[in-house]
Amino acid sequence: MQITDVRVRKVAKEGKLKAVVSITIDDEFVVHDIKVIEGEKGLFIAMPSKKAMDGEYRDIAHPINSDTRERIEEMILDKYQKTAGGEEAVS
């Protein structure tokens, strides 16, 4: 599996949410609404999720293992850092 595109939409509002990202896998499959969040220990990603009937949020798409999650997170955060100064923010 190769991540063939990463698109970052920065968020203009103040707060912990810094960007919303879409990734393309193997030029064939897209995952939207991955969030870049500023946490106490730095930036991290949150996979797309929805609120369940019990009020808990559940990921609707996510990596199966930690190695894949780390690779996706590294690519997203690298692209976010590179675009942090140049790309227009979404409000």
PDB file of N, CA and C in Angstrom:
ATOM      1  N   MET A   1       0.839  -1.179   0.000  1.00  0.00           N
ATOM      2  CA  MET A   1       0.000   0.000   0.000  1.00  0.00           C
ATOM      3  C   MET A   1       0.885   1.244   0.000  1.00  0.00           C
ATOM      4  N   GLN A   2       0.602   2.125  -0.926  1.00  0.00           N
ATOM      5  CA  GLN A   2       1.346   3.380  -1.003  1.00  0.00           C
ATOM      6  C   GLN A   2       0.384   4.551  -0.878  1.00  0.00           C
ATOM      7  N   ILE A   3       0.741   5.529  -0.074  1.00  0.00           N
ATOM      8  CA  ILE A   3      -0.025   6.770  -0.021  1.00  0.00           C
ATOM      9  C   ILE A   3       0.498   7.627  -1.157  1.00  0.00           C
ATOM     10  N   THR A   4      -0.365   7.874  -2.134  1.00  0.00           N
ATOM     11  CA  THR A   4       0.068   8.543  -3.351  1.00  0.00           C
ATOM     12  C   THR A   4      -0.274  10.022  -3.380  1.00  0.00           C
ATOM     13  N   ASP A   5      -1.083  10.506  -2.435  1.00  0.00           N
ATOM     14  CA  ASP A   5      -1.390  11.935  -2.363  1.00  0.00           C
ATOM     15  C   ASP A   5      -1.848  12.280  -0.955  1.00  0.00           C
ATOM     16  N   VAL A   6      -1.443  13.439  -0.482  1.00  0.00           N
ATOM     17  CA  VAL A   6      -1.877  13.969   0.809  1.00  0.00           C
ATOM     18  C   VAL A   6      -2.304  15.409   0.571  1.00  0.00           C
ATOM     19  N   ARG A   7      -3.562  15.728   0.886  1.00  0.00           N
ATOM     20  CA  ARG A   7      -4.078  17.089   0.712  1.00  0.00           C
ATOM     21  C   ARG A   7      -4.456  17.661   2.074  1.00  0.00           C
ATOM     22  N   VAL A   8      -3.861  18.804   2.397  1.00  0.00           N
ATOM     23  CA  VAL A   8      -4.033  19.437   3.704  1.00  0.00           C
ATOM     24  C   VAL A   8      -4.874  20.698   3.551  1.00  0.00           C
ATOM     25  N   ARG A   9      -5.934  20.805   4.353  1.00  0.00           N
ATOM     26  CA  ARG A   9      -6.731  22.036   4.426  1.00  0.00           C
ATOM     27  C   ARG A   9      -6.603  22.564   5.852  1.00  0.00           C
ATOM     28  N   LYS A  10      -5.816  23.622   6.001  1.00  0.00           N
ATOM     29  CA  LYS A  10      -5.614  24.197   7.333  1.00  0.00           C
ATOM     30  C   LYS A  10      -6.908  24.838   7.835  1.00  0.00           C
ATOM     31  N   VAL A  11      -7.068  24.858   9.145  1.00  0.00           N
ATOM     32  CA  VAL A  11      -8.230  25.454   9.786  1.00  0.00           C
ATOM     33  C   VAL A  11      -7.825  26.810  10.346  1.00  0.00           C
ATOM     34  N   ALA A  12      -8.593  27.855  10.021  1.00  0.00           N
ATOM     35  CA  ALA A  12      -8.242  29.221  10.418  1.00  0.00           C
ATOM     36  C   ALA A  12      -8.589  29.526  11.874  1.00  0.00           C
ATOM     37  N   LYS A  13      -9.568  28.846  12.435  1.00  0.00           N
ATOM     38  CA  LYS A  13     -10.015  29.144  13.791  1.00  0.00           C
ATOM     39  C   LYS A  13      -8.950  28.758  14.813  1.00  0.00           C
ATOM     40  N   GLU A  14      -8.932  29.511  15.915  1.00  0.00           N
ATOM     41  CA  GLU A  14      -8.050  29.157  17.027  1.00  0.00           C
ATOM     42  C   GLU A  14      -8.597  27.897  17.683  1.00  0.00           C
ATOM     43  N   GLY A  15      -7.724  27.079  18.184  1.00  0.00           N
ATOM     44  CA  GLY A  15      -8.151  25.862  18.861  1.00  0.00           C
ATOM     45  C   GLY A  15      -7.195  24.725  18.565  1.00  0.00           C
ATOM     46  N   LYS A  16      -7.562  23.543  19.023  1.00  0.00           N
ATOM     47  CA  LYS A  16      -6.687  22.386  18.891  1.00  0.00           C
ATOM     48  C   LYS A  16      -6.690  21.788  17.488  1.00  0.00           C
ATOM     49  N   LEU A  17      -7.796  21.926  16.758  1.00  0.00           N
ATOM     50  CA  LEU A  17      -7.862  21.410  15.393  1.00  0.00           C
ATOM     51  C   LEU A  17      -7.071  22.320  14.474  1.00  0.00           C
ATOM     52  N   LYS A  18      -6.036  21.777  13.834  1.00  0.00           N
ATOM     53  CA  LYS A  18      -5.139  22.579  12.994  1.00  0.00           C
ATOM     54  C   LYS A  18      -5.396  22.393  11.504  1.00  0.00           C
ATOM     55  N   ALA A  19      -5.853  21.198  11.097  1.00  0.00           N
ATOM     56  CA  ALA A  19      -6.072  20.942   9.672  1.00  0.00           C
ATOM     57  C   ALA A  19      -6.968  19.718   9.510  1.00  0.00           C
ATOM     58  N   VAL A  20      -7.561  19.633   8.314  1.00  0.00           N
ATOM     59  CA  VAL A  20      -8.317  18.462   7.904  1.00  0.00           C
ATOM     60  C   VAL A  20      -7.634  17.938   6.643  1.00  0.00           C
ATOM     61  N   VAL A  21      -7.404  16.638   6.602  1.00  0.00           N
ATOM     62  CA  VAL A  21      -6.569  16.054   5.564  1.00  0.00           C
ATOM     63  C   VAL A  21      -7.314  14.946   4.820  1.00  0.00           C
ATOM     64  N   SER A  22      -7.008  14.820   3.529  1.00  0.00           N
ATOM     65  CA  SER A  22      -7.454  13.682   2.727  1.00  0.00           C
ATOM     66  C   SER A  22      -6.217  12.975   2.205  1.00  0.00           C
ATOM     67  N   ILE A  23      -6.245  11.647   2.243  1.00  0.00           N
ATOM     68  CA  ILE A  23      -5.142  10.883   1.670  1.00  0.00           C
ATOM     69  C   ILE A  23      -5.682   9.991   0.556  1.00  0.00           C
ATOM     70  N   THR A  24      -4.846   9.779  -0.461  1.00  0.00           N
ATOM     71  CA  THR A  24      -5.176   8.840  -1.531  1.00  0.00           C
ATOM     72  C   THR A  24      -4.221   7.658  -1.415  1.00  0.00           C
ATOM     73  N   ILE A  25      -4.784   6.458  -1.506  1.00  0.00           N
ATOM     74  CA  ILE A  25      -4.008   5.233  -1.388  1.00  0.00           C
ATOM     75  C   ILE A  25      -3.956   4.559  -2.760  1.00  0.00           C
ATOM     76  N   ASP A  26      -2.746   4.287  -3.225  1.00  0.00           N
ATOM     77  CA  ASP A  26      -2.517   3.593  -4.504  1.00  0.00           C
ATOM     78  C   ASP A  26      -3.248   4.242  -5.676  1.00  0.00           C
ATOM     79  N   ASP A  27      -3.427   5.553  -5.649  1.00  0.00           N
ATOM     80  CA  ASP A  27      -4.140   6.275  -6.712  1.00  0.00           C
ATOM     81  C   ASP A  27      -5.542   5.723  -6.970  1.00  0.00           C
ATOM     82  N   GLU A  28      -6.118   5.022  -5.968  1.00  0.00           N
ATOM     83  CA  GLU A  28      -7.402   4.357  -6.193  1.00  0.00           C
ATOM     84  C   GLU A  28      -8.428   4.542  -5.081  1.00  0.00           C
ATOM     85  N   PHE A  29      -7.997   4.917  -3.877  1.00  0.00           N
ATOM     86  CA  PHE A  29      -8.919   4.962  -2.742  1.00  0.00           C
ATOM     87  C   PHE A  29      -8.603   6.190  -1.906  1.00  0.00           C
ATOM     88  N   VAL A  30      -9.634   6.960  -1.534  1.00  0.00           N
ATOM     89  CA  VAL A  30      -9.437   8.201  -0.782  1.00  0.00           C
ATOM     90  C   VAL A  30     -10.081   8.089   0.601  1.00  0.00           C
ATOM     91  N   VAL A  31      -9.370   8.604   1.599  1.00  0.00           N
ATOM     92  CA  VAL A  31      -9.919   8.734   2.953  1.00  0.00           C
ATOM     93  C   VAL A  31      -9.926  10.220   3.278  1.00  0.00           C
ATOM     94  N   HIS A  32     -11.121  10.773   3.532  1.00  0.00           N
ATOM     95  CA  HIS A  32     -11.292  12.186   3.861  1.00  0.00           C
ATOM     96  C   HIS A  32     -11.436  12.362   5.374  1.00  0.00           C
ATOM     97  N   ASP A  33     -11.316  13.605   5.800  1.00  0.00           N
ATOM     98  CA  ASP A  33     -11.620  14.023   7.180  1.00  0.00           C
ATOM     99  C   ASP A  33     -10.709  13.443   8.258  1.00  0.00           C
ATOM    100  N   ILE A  34      -9.444  13.249   7.914  1.00  0.00           N
ATOM    101  CA  ILE A  34      -8.448  12.936   8.934  1.00  0.00           C
ATOM    102  C   ILE A  34      -8.048  14.277   9.551  1.00  0.00           C
ATOM    103  N   LYS A  35      -8.052  14.350  10.870  1.00  0.00           N
ATOM    104  CA  LYS A  35      -7.796  15.627  11.540  1.00  0.00           C
ATOM    105  C   LYS A  35      -6.370  15.691  12.075  1.00  0.00           C
ATOM    106  N   VAL A  36      -5.751  16.875  11.937  1.00  0.00           N
ATOM    107  CA  VAL A  36      -4.467  17.154  12.588  1.00  0.00           C
ATOM    108  C   VAL A  36      -4.801  17.966  13.830  1.00  0.00           C
ATOM    109  N   ILE A  37      -4.410  17.461  14.991  1.00  0.00           N
ATOM    110  CA  ILE A  37      -4.787  18.059  16.269  1.00  0.00           C
ATOM    111  C   ILE A  37      -3.528  18.380  17.073  1.00  0.00           C
ATOM    112  N   GLU A  38      -3.555  19.545  17.730  1.00  0.00           N
ATOM    113  CA  GLU A  38      -2.461  19.941  18.635  1.00  0.00           C
ATOM    114  C   GLU A  38      -2.792  19.412  20.019  1.00  0.00           C
ATOM    115  N   GLY A  39      -1.989  18.453  20.490  1.00  0.00           N
ATOM    116  CA  GLY A  39      -2.188  17.878  21.813  1.00  0.00           C
ATOM    117  C   GLY A  39      -1.131  18.371  22.773  1.00  0.00           C
ATOM    118  N   GLU A  40      -1.174  17.888  23.989  1.00  0.00           N
ATOM    119  CA  GLU A  40      -0.209  18.286  25.010  1.00  0.00           C
ATOM    120  C   GLU A  40       1.218  17.898  24.636  1.00  0.00           C
ATOM    121  N   LYS A  41       1.372  16.809  23.884  1.00  0.00           N
ATOM    122  CA  LYS A  41       2.707  16.328  23.498  1.00  0.00           C
ATOM    123  C   LYS A  41       3.034  16.639  22.050  1.00  0.00           C
ATOM    124  N   GLY A  42       2.270  17.527  21.420  1.00  0.00           N
ATOM    125  CA  GLY A  42       2.539  17.892  20.031  1.00  0.00           C
ATOM    126  C   GLY A  42       1.412  17.481  19.107  1.00  0.00           C
ATOM    127  N   LEU A  43       1.693  17.528  17.814  1.00  0.00           N
ATOM    128  CA  LEU A  43       0.680  17.214  16.809  1.00  0.00           C
ATOM    129  C   LEU A  43       0.448  15.714  16.698  1.00  0.00           C
ATOM    130  N   PHE A  44      -0.814  15.344  16.433  1.00  0.00           N
ATOM    131  CA  PHE A  44      -1.158  13.962  16.143  1.00  0.00           C
ATOM    132  C   PHE A  44      -2.350  13.955  15.204  1.00  0.00           C
ATOM    133  N   ILE A  45      -2.652  12.785  14.635  1.00  0.00           N
ATOM    134  CA  ILE A  45      -3.808  12.687  13.745  1.00  0.00           C
ATOM    135  C   ILE A  45      -4.928  11.918  14.422  1.00  0.00           C
ATOM    136  N   ALA A  46      -6.149  12.242  14.015  1.00  0.00           N
ATOM    137  CA  ALA A  46      -7.337  11.505  14.436  1.00  0.00           C
ATOM    138  C   ALA A  46      -8.051  11.054  13.171  1.00  0.00           C
ATOM    139  N   MET A  47      -8.325   9.773  13.094  1.00  0.00           N
ATOM    140  CA  MET A  47      -8.976   9.218  11.918  1.00  0.00           C
ATOM    141  C   MET A  47     -10.442   9.661  11.870  1.00  0.00           C
ATOM    142  N   PRO A  48     -11.075   9.599  10.677  1.00  0.00           N
ATOM    143  CA  PRO A  48     -12.477  10.007  10.567  1.00  0.00           C
ATOM    144  C   PRO A  48     -13.345   9.161  11.494  1.00  0.00           C
ATOM    145  N   SER A  49     -14.300   9.809  12.140  1.00  0.00           N
ATOM    146  CA  SER A  49     -15.155   9.091  13.095  1.00  0.00           C
ATOM    147  C   SER A  49     -16.569   9.639  13.055  1.00  0.00           C
ATOM    148  N   LYS A  50     -17.473   8.896  13.670  1.00  0.00           N
ATOM    149  CA  LYS A  50     -18.841   9.383  13.822  1.00  0.00           C
ATOM    150  C   LYS A  50     -19.351   8.990  15.198  1.00  0.00           C
ATOM    151  N   LYS A  51     -20.338   9.731  15.652  1.00  0.00           N
ATOM    152  CA  LYS A  51     -20.891   9.508  16.977  1.00  0.00           C
ATOM    153  C   LYS A  51     -21.856   8.326  16.933  1.00  0.00           C
ATOM    154  N   ALA A  52     -21.637   7.360  17.820  1.00  0.00           N
ATOM    155  CA  ALA A  52     -22.488   6.177  17.904  1.00  0.00           C
ATOM    156  C   ALA A  52     -23.705   6.476  18.776  1.00  0.00           C
ATOM    157  N   MET A  53     -24.639   5.541  18.796  1.00  0.00           N
ATOM    158  CA  MET A  53     -25.876   5.705  19.570  1.00  0.00           C
ATOM    159  C   MET A  53     -25.606   5.887  21.062  1.00  0.00           C
ATOM    160  N   ASP A  54     -24.498   5.318  21.545  1.00  0.00           N
ATOM    161  CA  ASP A  54     -24.179   5.430  22.973  1.00  0.00           C
ATOM    162  C   ASP A  54     -23.430   6.721  23.313  1.00  0.00           C
ATOM    163  N   GLY A  55     -23.242   7.591  22.311  1.00  0.00           N
ATOM    164  CA  GLY A  55     -22.576   8.866  22.538  1.00  0.00           C
ATOM    165  C   GLY A  55     -21.066   8.835  22.339  1.00  0.00           C
ATOM    166  N   GLU A  56     -20.498   7.651  22.191  1.00  0.00           N
ATOM    167  CA  GLU A  56     -19.065   7.504  21.956  1.00  0.00           C
ATOM    168  C   GLU A  56     -18.768   7.738  20.478  1.00  0.00           C
ATOM    169  N   TYR A  57     -17.551   8.222  20.200  1.00  0.00           N
ATOM    170  CA  TYR A  57     -17.118   8.380  18.816  1.00  0.00           C
ATOM    171  C   TYR A  57     -16.336   7.144  18.403  1.00  0.00           C
ATOM    172  N   ARG A  58     -16.629   6.650  17.194  1.00  0.00           N
ATOM    173  CA  ARG A  58     -15.967   5.469  16.669  1.00  0.00           C
ATOM    174  C   ARG A  58     -15.350   5.796  15.311  1.00  0.00           C
ATOM    175  N   ASP A  59     -14.103   5.338  15.109  1.00  0.00           N
ATOM    176  CA  ASP A  59     -13.455   5.525  13.815  1.00  0.00           C
ATOM    177  C   ASP A  59     -14.245   4.782  12.743  1.00  0.00           C
ATOM    178  N   ILE A  60     -14.428   5.442  11.591  1.00  0.00           N
ATOM    179  CA  ILE A  60     -15.106   4.770  10.481  1.00  0.00           C
ATOM    180  C   ILE A  60     -14.098   4.250   9.456  1.00  0.00           C
ATOM    181  N   ALA A  61     -12.866   4.691   9.551  1.00  0.00           N
ATOM    182  CA  ALA A  61     -11.768   4.165   8.741  1.00  0.00           C
ATOM    183  C   ALA A  61     -10.505   4.315   9.570  1.00  0.00           C
ATOM    184  N   HIS A  62      -9.717   3.256   9.631  1.00  0.00           N
ATOM    185  CA  HIS A  62      -8.495   3.338  10.422  1.00  0.00           C
ATOM    186  C   HIS A  62      -7.525   2.235  10.021  1.00  0.00           C
ATOM    187  N   PRO A  63      -6.222   2.439  10.265  1.00  0.00           N
ATOM    188  CA  PRO A  63      -5.226   1.403   9.987  1.00  0.00           C
ATOM    189  C   PRO A  63      -5.413   0.226  10.946  1.00  0.00           C
ATOM    190  N   ILE A  64      -5.081  -0.952  10.473  1.00  0.00           N
ATOM    191  CA  ILE A  64      -5.223  -2.158  11.285  1.00  0.00           C
ATOM    192  C   ILE A  64      -4.067  -2.329  12.280  1.00  0.00           C
ATOM    193  N   ASN A  65      -2.875  -1.846  11.919  1.00  0.00           N
ATOM    194  CA  ASN A  65      -1.738  -2.040  12.818  1.00  0.00           C
ATOM    195  C   ASN A  65      -1.011  -0.724  13.073  1.00  0.00           C
ATOM    196  N   SER A  66      -0.187  -0.719  14.111  1.00  0.00           N
ATOM    197  CA  SER A  66       0.473   0.517  14.536  1.00  0.00           C
ATOM    198  C   SER A  66       1.534   0.984  13.541  1.00  0.00           C
ATOM    199  N   ASP A  67       2.195   0.052  12.839  1.00  0.00           N
ATOM    200  CA  ASP A  67       3.194   0.464  11.850  1.00  0.00           C
ATOM    201  C   ASP A  67       2.553   1.284  10.734  1.00  0.00           C
ATOM    202  N   THR A  68       1.409   0.835  10.257  1.00  0.00           N
ATOM    203  CA  THR A  68       0.710   1.563   9.194  1.00  0.00           C
ATOM    204  C   THR A  68       0.224   2.909   9.705  1.00  0.00           C
ATOM    205  N   ARG A  69      -0.297   2.943  10.917  1.00  0.00           N
ATOM    206  CA  ARG A  69      -0.754   4.207  11.505  1.00  0.00           C
ATOM    207  C   ARG A  69       0.406   5.199  11.622  1.00  0.00           C
ATOM    208  N   GLU A  70       1.553   4.723  12.085  1.00  0.00           N
ATOM    209  CA  GLU A  70       2.721   5.600  12.222  1.00  0.00           C
ATOM    210  C   GLU A  70       3.176   6.131  10.863  1.00  0.00           C
ATOM    211  N   ARG A  71       3.153   5.282   9.832  1.00  0.00           N
ATOM    212  CA  ARG A  71       3.559   5.710   8.491  1.00  0.00           C
ATOM    213  C   ARG A  71       2.603   6.769   7.950  1.00  0.00           C
ATOM    214  N   ILE A  72       1.297   6.550   8.139  1.00  0.00           N
ATOM    215  CA  ILE A  72       0.305   7.531   7.687  1.00  0.00           C
ATOM    216  C   ILE A  72       0.479   8.837   8.452  1.00  0.00           C
ATOM    217  N   GLU A  73       0.619   8.748   9.773  1.00  0.00           N
ATOM    218  CA  GLU A  73       0.767   9.948  10.591  1.00  0.00           C
ATOM    219  C   GLU A  73       2.026  10.730  10.199  1.00  0.00           C
ATOM    220  N   GLU A  74       3.124  10.022   9.963  1.00  0.00           N
ATOM    221  CA  GLU A  74       4.365  10.684   9.582  1.00  0.00           C
ATOM    222  C   GLU A  74       4.207  11.432   8.255  1.00  0.00           C
ATOM    223  N   MET A  75       3.577  10.803   7.278  1.00  0.00           N
ATOM    224  CA  MET A  75       3.387  11.458   5.975  1.00  0.00           C
ATOM    225  C   MET A  75       2.481  12.679   6.087  1.00  0.00           C
ATOM    226  N   ILE A  76       1.401  12.548   6.858  1.00  0.00           N
ATOM    227  CA  ILE A  76       0.461  13.656   7.018  1.00  0.00           C
ATOM    228  C   ILE A  76       1.123  14.821   7.746  1.00  0.00           C
ATOM    229  N   LEU A  77       1.794  14.540   8.859  1.00  0.00           N
ATOM    230  CA  LEU A  77       2.408  15.623   9.633  1.00  0.00           C
ATOM    231  C   LEU A  77       3.551  16.276   8.869  1.00  0.00           C
ATOM    232  N   ASP A  78       4.280  15.498   8.077  1.00  0.00           N
ATOM    233  CA  ASP A  78       5.333  16.067   7.246  1.00  0.00           C
ATOM    234  C   ASP A  78       4.733  17.032   6.229  1.00  0.00           C
ATOM    235  N   LYS A  79       3.669  16.619   5.554  1.00  0.00           N
ATOM    236  CA  LYS A  79       3.009  17.488   4.572  1.00  0.00           C
ATOM    237  C   LYS A  79       2.414  18.718   5.266  1.00  0.00           C
ATOM    238  N   TYR A  80       1.831  18.535   6.453  1.00  0.00           N
ATOM    239  CA  TYR A  80       1.273  19.669   7.213  1.00  0.00           C
ATOM    240  C   TYR A  80       2.370  20.684   7.529  1.00  0.00           C
ATOM    241  N   GLN A  81       3.512  20.209   8.003  1.00  0.00           N
ATOM    242  CA  GLN A  81       4.621  21.105   8.350  1.00  0.00           C
ATOM    243  C   GLN A  81       5.111  21.871   7.113  1.00  0.00           C
ATOM    244  N   LYS A  82       5.175  21.188   5.976  1.00  0.00           N
ATOM    245  CA  LYS A  82       5.638  21.830   4.746  1.00  0.00           C
ATOM    246  C   LYS A  82       4.661  22.883   4.230  1.00  0.00           C
ATOM    247  N   THR A  83       3.366  22.691   4.488  1.00  0.00           N
ATOM    248  CA  THR A  83       2.362  23.632   4.001  1.00  0.00           C
ATOM    249  C   THR A  83       1.942  24.630   5.070  1.00  0.00           C
ATOM    250  N   ALA A  84       2.476  24.525   6.271  1.00  0.00           N
ATOM    251  CA  ALA A  84       2.043  25.370   7.381  1.00  0.00           C
ATOM    252  C   ALA A  84       2.185  26.855   7.085  1.00  0.00           C
ATOM    253  N   GLY A  85       3.146  27.233   6.272  1.00  0.00           N
ATOM    254  CA  GLY A  85       3.341  28.639   5.989  1.00  0.00           C
ATOM    255  C   GLY A  85       2.716  29.132   4.694  1.00  0.00           C
ATOM    256  N   GLY A  86       2.430  28.206   3.763  1.00  0.00           N
ATOM    257  CA  GLY A  86       2.054  28.663   2.443  1.00  0.00           C
ATOM    258  C   GLY A  86       0.618  28.477   2.033  1.00  0.00           C
ATOM    259  N   GLU A  87      -0.073  27.510   2.559  1.00  0.00           N
ATOM    260  CA  GLU A  87      -1.411  27.209   2.065  1.00  0.00           C
ATOM    261  C   GLU A  87      -2.467  28.030   2.783  1.00  0.00           C
ATOM    262  N   GLU A  88      -3.510  28.388   2.081  1.00  0.00           N
ATOM    263  CA  GLU A  88      -4.577  29.194   2.650  1.00  0.00           C
ATOM    264  C   GLU A  88      -5.428  28.367   3.602  1.00  0.00           C
ATOM    265  N   ALA A  89      -5.851  28.959   4.689  1.00  0.00           N
ATOM    266  CA  ALA A  89      -6.634  28.254   5.707  1.00  0.00           C
ATOM    267  C   ALA A  89      -8.110  28.253   5.358  1.00  0.00           C
ATOM    268  N   VAL A  90      -8.791  27.200   5.815  1.00  0.00           N
ATOM    269  CA  VAL A  90     -10.231  27.071   5.649  1.00  0.00           C
ATOM    270  C   VAL A  90     -10.897  27.489   6.954  1.00  0.00           C
ATOM    271  N   SER A  91     -11.935  28.323   6.875  1.00  0.00           N
ATOM    272  CA  SER A  91     -12.600  28.749   8.112  1.00  0.00           C
ATOM    273  C   SER A  91     -13.851  27.965   8.373  1.00  0.00           C
TER     274      SER A  91
END
